CSV table of C-alpha atoms in Angstrom, one decimal:
chain,number,residue,atom,x,y,z
C,1,MET,CA,0.0,0.0,0.0
C,2,GLU,CA,2.9,2.4,0.8
C,3,THR,CA,4.3,1.8,-2.7
C,4,LEU,CA,0.9,2.7,-4.3
C,5,ALA,CA,0.5,5.8,-2.2
C,6,LEU,CA,4.0,7.0,-3.2
C,7,LEU,CA,3.3,6.3,-6.8
C,8,GLY,CA,-0.1,8.1,-6.6
C,9,HIS,CA,1.6,11.1,-5.1
C,10,GLY,CA,4.3,11.0,-7.9
C,11,ILE,CA,1.7,10.8,-10.7
C,12,ALA,CA,-0.2,13.7,-9.1
C,13,ASN,CA,2.9,15.8,-8.9
C,14,ALA,CA,3.9,15.0,-12.5
C,15,ALA,CA,0.4,15.7,-13.8
C,16,THR,CA,0.2,19.2,-12.2
C,17,ASP,CA,3.7,20.4,-13.0
C,18,PRO,CA,3.8,22.2,-16.4
C,19,ALA,CA,7.6,21.7,-16.7
C,20,MET,CA,7.3,17.9,-16.3
C,21,LEU,CA,4.4,17.7,-18.8
C,22,LEU,CA,6.3,19.8,-21.3
C,23,ALA,CA,9.4,17.5,-20.9
C,24,ILE,CA,7.2,14.4,-21.3
C,25,THR,CA,5.6,15.8,-24.5
C,26,LEU,CA,8.9,17.0,-26.0
C,27,GLY,CA,10.8,13.8,-25.1
C,28,ALA,CA,8.0,11.6,-26.5
C,29,PHE,CA,7.8,13.6,-29.7
C,30,VAL,CA,11.5,13.4,-30.3
C,31,GLY,CA,11.5,9.7,-29.4
C,32,LEU,CA,8.6,9.0,-31.9
C,33,LEU,CA,10.5,10.8,-34.7
C,34,ILE,CA,13.8,9.0,-34.0
C,35,GLY,CA,12.1,5.7,-33.6
C,36,ALA,CA,10.6,6.1,-37.1
C,37,LEU,CA,14.0,7.0,-38.7
C,38,PRO,CA,15.8,3.8,-39.7
C,39,GLY,CA,19.3,3.3,-38.3
C,40,LEU,CA,19.0,5.4,-35.1
C,41,GLY,CA,16.8,3.9,-32.4
C,42,PRO,CA,16.3,4.8,-28.7
C,43,THR,CA,20.0,4.7,-27.6
C,44,ALA,CA,21.0,7.2,-30.3
C,45,GLY,CA,18.0,9.4,-29.4
C,46,VAL,CA,18.7,9.5,-25.7
C,47,ALA,CA,22.4,10.2,-26.4
C,48,ILE,CA,21.6,13.1,-28.8
C,49,MET,CA,19.3,14.7,-26.2
C,50,LEU,CA,21.8,14.4,-23.3
C,51,PRO,CA,23.5,17.8,-23.9
C,52,VAL,CA,20.0,19.4,-24.2
C,53,ALA,CA,18.6,17.9,-21.0
C,54,VAL,CA,21.6,18.5,-18.7
C,55,GLY,CA,20.6,22.1,-18.1
C,56,PHE,CA,17.2,21.3,-16.6
C,57,GLU,CA,16.1,20.3,-13.1
C,58,PRO,CA,16.8,16.6,-12.5
C,59,THR,CA,13.3,15.3,-12.6
C,60,VAL,CA,12.5,17.3,-15.8
C,61,ALA,CA,15.8,16.2,-17.4
C,62,LEU,CA,15.2,12.5,-16.8
C,63,ALA,CA,11.5,12.7,-17.7
C,64,MET,CA,12.6,14.1,-21.1
C,65,LEU,CA,15.3,11.5,-21.7
C,66,ALA,CA,13.0,8.7,-20.6
C,67,GLY,CA,10.3,10.1,-22.9
C,68,VAL,CA,12.8,9.8,-25.8
C,69,TYR,CA,13.4,6.2,-24.8
C,70,TYR,CA,9.9,4.9,-24.7
C,71,GLY,CA,8.8,7.2,-27.5
C,72,ALA,CA,11.3,5.6,-29.8
C,73,MET,CA,9.9,2.2,-28.8
C,74,PHE,CA,6.5,3.3,-30.0
C,75,GLY,CA,7.7,5.1,-33.1
C,76,GLY,CA,9.5,2.1,-34.7
C,77,ALA,CA,6.2,0.4,-35.6
C,78,VAL,CA,4.9,3.1,-37.9
C,79,THR,CA,7.4,2.7,-40.7
C,80,SER,CA,7.6,-1.0,-40.1
C,81,ILE,CA,3.9,-1.3,-40.9
C,82,LEU,CA,3.3,1.3,-43.5
C,83,LEU,CA,6.6,0.8,-45.5
C,84,GLY,CA,8.0,-2.5,-44.4
C,85,ILE,CA,11.1,-0.6,-43.1
C,86,PRO,CA,11.9,-1.1,-39.4
C,87,GLY,CA,12.8,2.0,-37.5
C,88,ASP,CA,15.1,0.1,-35.2
C,89,ALA,CA,16.2,-3.5,-34.5
C,90,PRO,CA,13.3,-4.4,-32.1
C,91,SER,CA,10.8,-3.4,-34.8
C,92,VAL,CA,12.1,-6.0,-37.2
C,93,MET,CA,9.6,-8.6,-35.9
C,94,THR,CA,6.7,-6.2,-36.4
C,95,VAL,CA,7.5,-6.0,-40.1
C,96,LEU,CA,6.8,-9.7,-40.5
C,97,ASP,CA,3.1,-9.4,-40.0
C,98,GLY,CA,2.5,-5.6,-39.9
C,99,TYR,CA,3.5,-4.9,-43.5
C,100,PRO,CA,1.5,-7.9,-44.9
C,101,LEU,CA,-1.5,-6.5,-43.1
C,102,ALA,CA,-0.9,-3.1,-44.6
C,103,LYS,CA,-0.6,-4.6,-48.1
C,104,GLN,CA,-4.0,-6.2,-47.5
C,105,GLY,CA,-5.6,-2.8,-46.9
C,106,GLN,CA,-5.5,-3.1,-43.1
C,107,ALA,CA,-2.8,-0.6,-42.3
C,108,GLY,CA,-4.9,1.4,-39.9
C,109,ARG,CA,-6.0,-1.8,-38.1
C,110,ALA,CA,-2.3,-2.9,-37.7
C,111,LEU,CA,-1.2,0.6,-36.6
C,112,GLY,CA,-4.0,0.8,-34.0
C,113,LEU,CA,-3.2,-2.6,-32.6
C,114,ALA,CA,0.5,-1.9,-32.5
C,115,THR,CA,-0.2,1.4,-30.6
C,116,TYR,CA,-2.4,-0.3,-28.0
C,117,ALA,CA,-0.1,-3.3,-27.7
C,118,SER,CA,2.7,-0.8,-26.9
C,119,PHE,CA,0.6,0.9,-24.3
C,120,ILE,CA,-0.4,-2.4,-22.6
C,121,GLY,CA,3.2,-3.7,-22.7
C,122,GLY,CA,4.4,-0.4,-21.3
C,123,LEU,CA,1.8,-0.5,-18.5
C,124,VAL,CA,2.8,-4.1,-17.6
C,125,GLY,CA,6.4,-3.1,-17.6
C,126,LEU,CA,5.7,0.0,-15.4
C,127,LEU,CA,3.8,-2.1,-12.9
C,128,GLY,CA,6.7,-4.6,-12.8
C,129,LEU,CA,9.2,-1.7,-12.3
C,130,THR,CA,7.1,-0.1,-9.6
C,131,LEU,CA,6.6,-3.3,-7.6
C,132,MET,CA,10.1,-4.7,-8.0
C,133,ALA,CA,12.1,-1.4,-7.5
C,134,GLN,CA,11.2,-1.0,-3.9
C,135,LEU,CA,11.7,-4.6,-3.1
C,136,VAL,CA,15.0,-5.0,-4.9
C,137,SER,CA,16.4,-1.8,-3.5
C,138,SER,CA,15.6,-2.9,0.1
C,139,TYR,CA,17.5,-6.1,-0.4
C,140,ALA,CA,20.3,-4.4,-2.2
C,141,LEU,CA,21.1,-2.3,0.9
C,142,MET,CA,22.5,-5.4,2.4
C,143,PHE,CA,25.2,-5.6,-0.3
C,144,GLY,CA,28.7,-4.9,0.7
C,145,PRO,CA,31.9,-4.5,-1.4
C,146,THR,CA,32.2,-8.3,-2.1
C,147,GLU,CA,28.5,-8.7,-3.2
C,148,MET,CA,28.7,-5.6,-5.4
C,149,THR,CA,31.9,-6.9,-7.0
C,150,ALA,CA,30.3,-10.2,-7.7
C,151,LEU,CA,27.2,-8.4,-9.1
C,152,MET,CA,29.3,-6.4,-11.5
C,153,VAL,CA,31.1,-9.5,-12.7
C,154,LEU,CA,27.8,-11.2,-13.4
C,155,SER,CA,26.4,-8.1,-15.2
C,156,LEU,CA,29.5,-7.9,-17.4
C,157,SER,CA,29.3,-11.6,-18.1
C,158,LEU,CA,25.7,-11.4,-19.2
C,159,VAL,CA,26.3,-8.3,-21.4
C,160,THR,CA,29.3,-10.0,-23.1
C,161,VAL,CA,27.6,-13.4,-23.7
C,162,LEU,CA,24.0,-12.5,-24.4
C,163,GLY,CA,22.9,-10.8,-27.6
C,164,THR,CA,26.0,-11.7,-29.7
C,165,GLU,CA,27.4,-14.8,-31.3
C,166,ASP,CA,31.0,-13.7,-31.6
C,167,HIS,CA,32.1,-13.9,-28.0
C,168,LEU,CA,35.7,-13.0,-28.8
C,169,LYS,CA,34.7,-9.7,-30.2
C,170,SER,CA,32.5,-9.0,-27.2
C,171,PHE,CA,35.3,-9.7,-24.8
C,172,LEU,CA,37.7,-7.5,-26.8
C,173,SER,CA,35.1,-4.7,-26.7
C,174,LEU,CA,34.6,-5.2,-23.0
C,175,ALA,CA,38.4,-5.1,-22.4
C,176,LEU,CA,38.6,-1.8,-24.3
C,177,GLY,CA,35.8,-0.4,-22.2
C,178,LEU,CA,37.4,-1.4,-18.9
C,179,TRP,CA,40.6,0.3,-20.0
C,180,ILE,CA,38.8,3.5,-20.9
C,181,GLY,CA,37.2,3.4,-17.5
C,182,MET,CA,40.6,3.3,-15.8
C,183,ILE,CA,41.8,6.6,-17.4
C,184,GLY,CA,42.2,9.4,-14.9
C,185,LEU,CA,43.1,9.5,-11.2
C,186,ASP,CA,43.3,6.2,-9.3
C,187,GLN,CA,40.1,6.0,-7.1
C,188,ILE,CA,42.0,5.0,-4.0
C,189,MET,CA,45.7,5.9,-4.3
C,190,GLY,CA,45.0,9.2,-6.3
C,191,GLY,CA,47.8,8.7,-8.9
C,192,PRO,CA,47.2,9.4,-12.6
C,193,ARG,CA,46.7,6.5,-14.9
C,194,PHE,CA,46.9,6.5,-18.7
C,195,THR,CA,46.6,10.3,-18.9
C,196,PHE,CA,49.7,10.7,-21.1
C,197,GLY,CA,50.5,14.0,-19.4
C,198,SER,CA,47.2,15.5,-20.4
C,199,MET,CA,45.4,17.7,-17.8
C,200,PHE,CA,42.1,17.1,-19.6
C,201,LEU,CA,42.3,13.3,-18.9
C,202,LEU,CA,43.0,13.7,-15.2
C,203,ASP,CA,39.3,13.6,-14.4
C,204,GLY,CA,38.8,10.6,-16.7
C,205,LEU,CA,36.7,10.6,-19.9
C,206,ASP,CA,33.2,12.0,-19.3
C,207,PHE,CA,30.8,9.2,-20.0
C,208,SER,CA,28.4,11.6,-21.7
C,209,LEU,CA,31.0,12.3,-24.4
C,210,ILE,CA,31.5,8.6,-25.0
C,211,ALA,CA,27.7,7.9,-25.2
C,212,VAL,CA,26.9,10.8,-27.5
C,213,GLY,CA,29.9,10.0,-29.7
C,214,MET,CA,29.3,6.2,-30.1
C,215,PHE,CA,25.5,6.1,-30.1
C,216,GLY,CA,24.7,9.6,-31.4
C,217,LEU,CA,27.3,10.5,-34.0
C,218,GLY,CA,28.3,6.9,-34.8
C,219,GLN,CA,24.8,5.8,-35.6
C,220,MET,CA,24.2,8.9,-37.7
C,221,PHE,CA,27.4,8.2,-39.7
C,222,LEU,CA,26.1,4.7,-40.4
C,223,ALA,CA,22.6,6.0,-41.3
C,224,LEU,CA,24.1,8.4,-43.8
C,225,GLU,CA,25.3,5.4,-45.9
C,226,GLU,CA,21.7,4.2,-46.3
C,227,HIS,CA,19.6,5.2,-49.2
C,228,THR,CA,16.7,7.5,-48.5
C,229,PRO,CA,13.6,5.6,-49.6
C,230,ASP,CA,11.5,7.0,-52.5
C,231,ALA,CA,8.2,8.5,-51.4
C,232,VAL,CA,6.1,5.7,-52.9
C,233,GLY,CA,4.7,2.5,-51.7
C,234,ALA,CA,3.3,3.7,-48.3
C,235,ALA,CA,0.1,1.9,-47.4
C,236,SER,CA,-3.0,4.0,-47.0
C,237,TYR,CA,-5.0,4.3,-43.7
C,238,SER,CA,-7.4,6.6,-41.9
C,239,TYR,CA,-7.6,7.9,-38.4
C,240,ARG,CA,-10.9,6.1,-37.9
C,241,SER,CA,-9.3,2.8,-38.9
C,242,MET,CA,-6.7,3.3,-36.1
C,243,MET,CA,-9.3,3.6,-33.4
C,244,PRO,CA,-9.3,0.7,-30.8
C,245,LYS,CA,-11.2,-2.4,-31.9
C,246,TRP,CA,-12.2,-4.4,-28.8
C,247,ARG,CA,-12.5,-7.6,-30.8
C,248,ASP,CA,-8.8,-7.3,-31.9
C,249,LEU,CA,-7.7,-6.7,-28.3
C,250,ILE,CA,-9.7,-9.7,-27.1
C,251,ALA,CA,-8.6,-11.9,-29.9
C,252,THR,CA,-4.9,-11.1,-29.2
C,253,ARG,CA,-5.2,-11.0,-25.4
C,254,ARG,CA,-2.9,-14.1,-24.9
C,255,SER,CA,-0.2,-12.7,-27.2
C,256,LEU,CA,-0.4,-9.3,-25.4
C,257,GLY,CA,-0.1,-11.0,-22.0
C,258,ILE,CA,2.8,-13.3,-22.9
C,259,GLY,CA,4.6,-10.6,-24.9
C,260,SER,CA,4.4,-8.2,-22.0
C,261,LEU,CA,5.6,-10.8,-19.5
C,262,ILE,CA,8.5,-12.0,-21.7
C,263,GLY,CA,9.5,-8.4,-22.5
C,264,PHE,CA,9.7,-7.4,-18.9
C,265,LEU,CA,11.6,-10.5,-17.7
C,266,VAL,CA,14.1,-10.4,-20.6
C,267,GLY,CA,14.5,-6.6,-20.2
C,268,VAL,CA,15.7,-7.1,-16.6
C,269,LEU,CA,18.6,-9.2,-17.8
C,270,PRO,CA,21.6,-7.0,-18.5
C,271,GLY,CA,22.6,-7.3,-22.1
C,272,ALA,CA,19.6,-9.2,-23.4
C,273,GLY,CA,17.8,-6.2,-24.8
C,274,ALA,CA,14.4,-5.5,-26.5
C,275,THR,CA,15.4,-7.2,-29.7
C,276,ALA,CA,15.8,-10.6,-28.0
C,277,ALA,CA,12.5,-9.9,-26.1
C,278,THR,CA,10.6,-9.3,-29.3
C,279,MET,CA,12.0,-12.4,-31.0
C,280,MET,CA,11.1,-14.6,-28.0
C,281,ALA,CA,7.6,-13.1,-27.7
C,282,TYR,CA,7.0,-13.6,-31.4
C,283,GLY,CA,8.1,-17.2,-31.2
C,284,ALA,CA,6.0,-17.8,-28.1
C,285,ALA,CA,2.9,-16.3,-29.7
C,286,LYS,CA,3.3,-18.4,-32.8
C,287,LYS,CA,3.7,-21.5,-30.7
C,288,MET,CA,0.6,-20.8,-28.7
C,289,SER,CA,-1.5,-19.8,-31.7
C,290,LYS,CA,-4.2,-22.1,-33.1
C,291,GLU,CA,-3.3,-20.8,-36.6
C,292,PRO,CA,0.5,-20.6,-36.7
C,293,GLU,CA,0.4,-20.9,-40.5
C,294,LYS,CA,-0.9,-17.3,-40.6
C,295,PHE,CA,2.2,-15.8,-39.0
C,296,GLY,CA,4.3,-14.0,-41.6
C,297,LYS,CA,1.2,-13.4,-43.7
C,298,GLY,CA,-0.6,-10.8,-41.6
C,299,ALA,CA,-1.4,-12.3,-38.2
C,300,LEU,CA,-2.7,-9.9,-35.6
C,301,ASP,CA,-0.9,-11.8,-32.9
C,302,GLY,CA,2.4,-11.3,-34.9
C,303,VAL,CA,2.0,-7.6,-34.4
C,304,ALA,CA,0.6,-7.6,-30.8
C,305,ALA,CA,3.3,-9.8,-29.2
C,306,PRO,CA,6.5,-8.1,-30.3
C,307,GLU,CA,5.1,-4.6,-29.8
C,308,ALA,CA,4.0,-5.5,-26.2
C,309,ALA,CA,7.4,-7.1,-25.5
C,310,ASN,CA,9.3,-4.2,-27.0
C,311,ASN,CA,7.8,-1.6,-24.6
C,312,SER,CA,7.7,-3.8,-21.6
C,313,ALA,CA,11.4,-4.6,-22.0
C,314,SER,CA,12.3,-0.9,-21.9
C,315,TYR,CA,10.9,-0.6,-18.4
C,316,GLY,CA,12.3,-4.0,-17.3
C,317,ALA,CA,15.8,-2.6,-18.2
C,318,MET,CA,15.3,0.2,-15.7
C,319,VAL,CA,14.8,-2.1,-12.7
C,320,THR,CA,18.5,-2.8,-12.2
C,321,LEU,CA,19.4,0.8,-13.2
C,322,PHE,CA,17.5,2.5,-10.4
C,323,THR,CA,17.9,-0.2,-7.7
C,324,LEU,CA,21.5,-1.4,-8.2
C,325,GLY,CA,23.0,1.3,-10.4
C,326,VAL,CA,23.6,-1.4,-13.1
C,327,PRO,CA,22.2,-0.5,-16.5
C,328,GLY,CA,20.3,-3.3,-18.2
C,329,SER,CA,20.9,-2.1,-21.8
C,330,ALA,CA,22.8,0.4,-23.9
C,331,THR,CA,20.0,2.9,-23.6
C,332,THR,CA,19.7,2.7,-19.8
C,333,ALA,CA,23.5,3.1,-19.7
C,334,VAL,CA,23.0,6.5,-21.5
C,335,LEU,CA,20.2,7.2,-19.0
C,336,LEU,CA,22.8,6.5,-16.2
C,337,ALA,CA,25.0,9.2,-17.8
C,338,GLY,CA,22.0,11.5,-17.5
C,339,LEU,CA,21.5,10.7,-13.9
C,340,LEU,CA,25.2,11.3,-13.1
C,341,MET,CA,25.2,14.5,-15.1
C,342,VAL,CA,22.4,16.0,-12.9
C,343,GLY,CA,24.2,14.9,-9.7
C,344,LEU,CA,22.4,11.7,-8.8
C,345,GLN,CA,23.9,8.3,-8.1
C,346,PRO,CA,21.5,5.4,-8.9
C,347,GLY,CA,21.4,2.5,-6.5
C,348,PRO,CA,19.6,1.3,-3.4
C,349,ARG,CA,20.2,4.5,-1.5
C,350,LEU,CA,18.5,6.6,-4.2
C,351,PHE,CA,15.1,5.5,-2.9
C,352,GLN,CA,16.1,6.5,0.6
C,353,GLU,CA,17.8,9.8,-0.1
C,354,GLN,CA,15.9,11.0,-3.2
C,355,GLY,CA,12.5,9.3,-2.8
C,356,ASP,CA,10.6,12.3,-4.1
C,357,PHE,CA,12.7,12.3,-7.3
C,358,VAL,CA,12.2,8.6,-7.9
C,359,TRP,CA,8.4,8.5,-7.5
C,360,ASN,CA,7.9,11.8,-9.4
C,361,LEU,CA,9.9,10.3,-12.2
C,362,PHE,CA,8.0,7.1,-12.1
C,363,GLY,CA,4.8,9.2,-12.3
C,364,THR,CA,6.0,10.8,-15.5
C,365,PHE,CA,6.5,7.3,-17.0
C,366,TYR,CA,2.8,6.5,-16.5
C,367,ILE,CA,1.7,9.8,-17.9
C,368,GLY,CA,4.1,9.5,-20.9
C,369,ASN,CA,2.8,6.0,-21.6
C,370,LEU,CA,-0.7,7.3,-21.9
C,371,VAL,CA,0.3,10.5,-23.8
C,372,LEU,CA,2.1,8.4,-26.4
C,373,VAL,CA,-1.1,6.6,-27.5
C,374,PHE,CA,-2.7,9.9,-28.6
C,375,MET,CA,0.6,11.3,-30.0
C,376,THR,CA,1.3,8.2,-32.1
C,377,ILE,CA,-2.1,8.2,-33.7
C,378,LEU,CA,-2.1,12.0,-34.3
C,379,LEU,CA,1.5,12.1,-35.7
C,380,THR,CA,1.5,9.0,-37.8
C,381,PRO,CA,1.4,11.0,-41.1
C,382,ILE,CA,4.4,13.1,-40.0
C,383,LEU,CA,6.3,10.0,-38.8
C,384,ALA,CA,5.7,8.2,-42.0
C,385,ALA,CA,6.8,11.2,-44.0
C,386,ALA,CA,10.0,11.8,-41.9
C,387,ILE,CA,11.7,8.7,-43.5
C,388,PHE,CA,11.7,10.5,-46.9
C,389,VAL,CA,13.6,13.6,-45.6
C,390,GLN,CA,17.2,13.8,-46.9
C,391,ARG,CA,19.2,12.6,-44.0
C,392,GLY,CA,22.2,14.8,-44.8
C,393,LEU,CA,20.1,17.9,-44.1
C,394,LEU,CA,18.4,16.4,-41.1
C,395,PHE,CA,21.6,15.1,-39.4
C,396,ALA,CA,23.5,18.3,-40.1
C,397,GLY,CA,21.1,20.2,-37.9
C,398,VAL,CA,21.2,17.5,-35.2
C,399,ILE,CA,25.0,17.4,-35.1
C,400,GLY,CA,25.1,21.1,-34.8
C,401,ILE,CA,22.8,21.0,-31.8
C,402,VAL,CA,24.8,18.2,-30.2
C,403,ILE,CA,28.1,20.1,-30.6
C,404,TYR,CA,26.6,23.3,-29.2
C,405,GLY,CA,25.2,21.3,-26.2
C,406,ILE,CA,28.5,19.5,-25.5
C,407,TYR,CA,30.5,22.7,-25.8
C,408,GLY,CA,28.1,24.6,-23.6
C,409,ILE,CA,28.7,22.2,-20.6
C,410,ASP,CA,32.3,23.1,-19.9
C,411,LEU,CA,33.2,25.5,-22.8
C,412,ASP,CA,36.0,23.1,-23.8
C,413,LEU,CA,36.9,22.3,-27.4
C,414,SER,CA,38.7,19.1,-26.2
C,415,ALA,CA,35.3,17.7,-25.3
C,416,ILE,CA,34.1,18.0,-28.9
C,417,ALA,CA,37.3,16.3,-30.2
C,418,VAL,CA,36.8,13.4,-27.8
C,419,MET,CA,33.1,13.1,-28.8
C,420,ALA,CA,34.0,13.1,-32.5
C,421,GLY,CA,36.7,10.5,-31.8
C,422,PHE,CA,34.2,8.1,-30.1
C,423,GLY,CA,31.8,8.8,-33.0
C,424,VAL,CA,34.4,7.5,-35.4
C,425,LEU,CA,35.1,4.5,-33.1
C,426,GLY,CA,31.4,3.7,-32.9
C,427,TYR,CA,31.2,3.8,-36.7
C,428,VAL,CA,34.3,1.6,-37.2
C,429,MET,CA,33.2,-1.0,-34.5
C,430,GLU,CA,29.8,-1.3,-36.2
C,431,LYS,CA,31.3,-1.8,-39.6
C,432,LEU,CA,33.7,-4.5,-38.2
C,433,LYS,CA,30.8,-6.1,-36.3
C,434,TYR,CA,32.2,-5.4,-32.8
C,435,PRO,CA,29.4,-4.9,-30.4
C,436,ALA,CA,29.4,-1.5,-28.7
C,437,VAL,CA,27.3,-2.5,-25.6
C,438,PRO,CA,30.1,-4.4,-23.8
C,439,LEU,CA,32.4,-1.4,-24.3
C,440,ILE,CA,29.8,1.0,-22.8
C,441,MET,CA,29.1,-1.4,-19.9
C,442,GLY,CA,32.9,-1.7,-19.3
C,443,VAL,CA,33.2,2.1,-19.1
C,444,VAL,CA,30.3,2.3,-16.7
C,445,LEU,CA,30.8,-0.7,-14.5
C,446,GLY,CA,34.6,-1.0,-14.7
C,447,PRO,CA,35.3,1.7,-12.1
C,448,LEU,CA,32.6,0.3,-9.8
C,449,LEU,CA,34.0,-3.3,-10.2
C,450,GLU,CA,37.6,-2.1,-9.4
C,451,LEU,CA,36.5,0.0,-6.4
C,452,GLY,CA,34.5,-2.8,-4.9
C,453,MET,CA,37.2,-5.4,-5.5
C,454,ARG,CA,39.9,-3.3,-4.0
C,455,ARG,CA,37.9,-2.3,-1.0
C,456,ALA,CA,37.0,-5.9,-0.3
C,457,LEU,CA,40.6,-7.0,-0.6
C,458,ILE,CA,41.8,-4.1,1.7
C,459,ALA,CA,39.2,-5.1,4.3
C,460,SER,CA,40.3,-8.8,4.1
C,461,GLY,CA,44.0,-8.1,4.2
C,462,GLY,CA,44.4,-9.3,0.6
C,463,ASP,CA,42.6,-12.6,1.1
C,464,VAL,CA,40.7,-13.4,-2.2
C,465,ALA,CA,38.8,-16.1,-0.3
C,466,VAL,CA,36.5,-13.3,0.9
C,467,PHE,CA,34.6,-13.4,-2.4
C,468,TYR,CA,33.4,-17.0,-2.0
C,469,GLN,CA,33.0,-17.0,1.8
C,470,HIS,CA,29.9,-14.8,1.5
C,471,PRO,CA,26.9,-16.8,0.2
C,472,ILE,CA,25.5,-14.0,-2.0
C,473,SER,CA,28.8,-13.2,-3.7
C,474,ALA,CA,29.7,-16.9,-4.1
C,475,GLY,CA,26.3,-17.5,-5.8
C,476,LEU,CA,26.7,-14.6,-8.1
C,477,LEU,CA,30.3,-15.6,-9.1
C,478,LEU,CA,29.1,-19.2,-9.7
C,479,ALA,CA,26.3,-17.8,-11.9
C,480,SER,CA,28.9,-15.8,-13.9
C,481,VAL,CA,31.0,-19.0,-14.5
C,482,VAL,CA,27.8,-20.7,-15.8
C,483,VAL,CA,26.9,-17.8,-18.0
C,484,ILE,CA,30.3,-17.7,-19.6
C,485,GLY,CA,30.8,-21.4,-19.8
C,486,LEU,CA,27.4,-22.6,-20.9
C,487,PRO,CA,27.6,-21.5,-24.6
C,488,TYR,CA,30.9,-23.4,-25.0
C,489,VAL,CA,29.6,-26.5,-23.2
C,490,THR,CA,26.5,-26.4,-25.5
C,491,LEU,CA,28.7,-26.0,-28.6
C,492,PHE,CA,31.0,-29.0,-27.5
C,493,LEU,CA,28.0,-31.2,-26.9
C,494,SER,CA,26.4,-30.3,-30.2
C,495,ARG,CA,29.6,-31.0,-32.1
C,496,ARG,CA,30.0,-34.3,-30.2
C,497,ALA,CA,26.4,-35.3,-31.1
C,498,LYS,CA,27.1,-34.5,-34.8
C,499,THR,CA,30.3,-36.6,-34.8
C,500,ALA,CA,28.4,-39.5,-33.2
C,501,ARG,CA,25.7,-39.4,-35.8
C,502,ALA,CA,28.3,-39.3,-38.6
């Protein structure tokens, strides 16, 4: 009951604060637009808005950034259905049945279902976030340096193994991120490390520069290589056809439920991401369907399940961010940068020390989820047309705003050079198929891992046994070994089975 009372108070505060409402609306609009543009996605959107949001009051700033996040999740479905062009990776599964429905003259029906599935998935994810956040944070207060060290190891293991097939490239990306996280002054001894005599590097590399460079500039560089589609072939629809049809919601209720549940649970796992959630939800919906042969040809369940999972996963990824200070995805890692930039340290103490901030922010999530239903329906023509805008002109303006925002933080040209360097690095890594998420997680969690490990060893007099003498840390480390070793065991057994059959 206390949680519901706090949430109700937060929603009331958010609903009566003009600045918060404006931030929600602006963030949601930008998110919808970015979600509809192929090649960008929520991570790039939040990264681009970081320099803009940093000048606002903390709750307003995070409400805007979060609005971009879940707005982009909504927006990706529009071009997927109307044009068969996914706005981001999680929207790929929506294309499979959404575009065939549009070609059958049911574009409005598919858009309406996608919008309401996104709302339902977001609502389920929000309820899960609300209920789990208070519970997890209360238990997390019992974590000491050994437990936090083991938790960081498990998180980095999940990020490196999940969501990628080339584990070597993932580990190399993680190693680079850990090294970047060590640049600057030693956290305990105070001596400079890897600064190469530069005063600029003494404070370490600002994570916001890395995030904006790799996910903002890097993704725009990649998107510039793609051909702008011709303004033909978009399916027709009407606003009336997008209005809710109860028979469709009732017919897809099982897919909506399973998609929302899978999305939230997968979203909580660091590194799994919304793309994996949508694929799993689509597969589960197809397996549960009485007419699986319709999937890929215009099945309503094939639209409902991935869209519900997509939005539910975005809130699931926030559970570990707010309660443990561990981002669950690349986008929440950028949100972490936003929290740090406004002077807040996420983790279990955030609920004790900044309770009003947390519940007001959660209140903006609920309002934003509802606002996006109306915004998506009203702005669908603009979102569908945005894909035909010449990207060179669009991105030139965006890059100018980003540079102005980054320079305005510290009035230092070196920051712009670092951001541009990481933009090039993000572009090169993507072209060479090196995942960027392990690098980002290494930069974020590396310093926390090092600090926890060194504190634990100092307290134990250098005895490494301290990490497996505590039940929680021992269990987390064992889980890390299983996560890293399981893919190789599975590969060995499959090869052995093939040899036996031959």
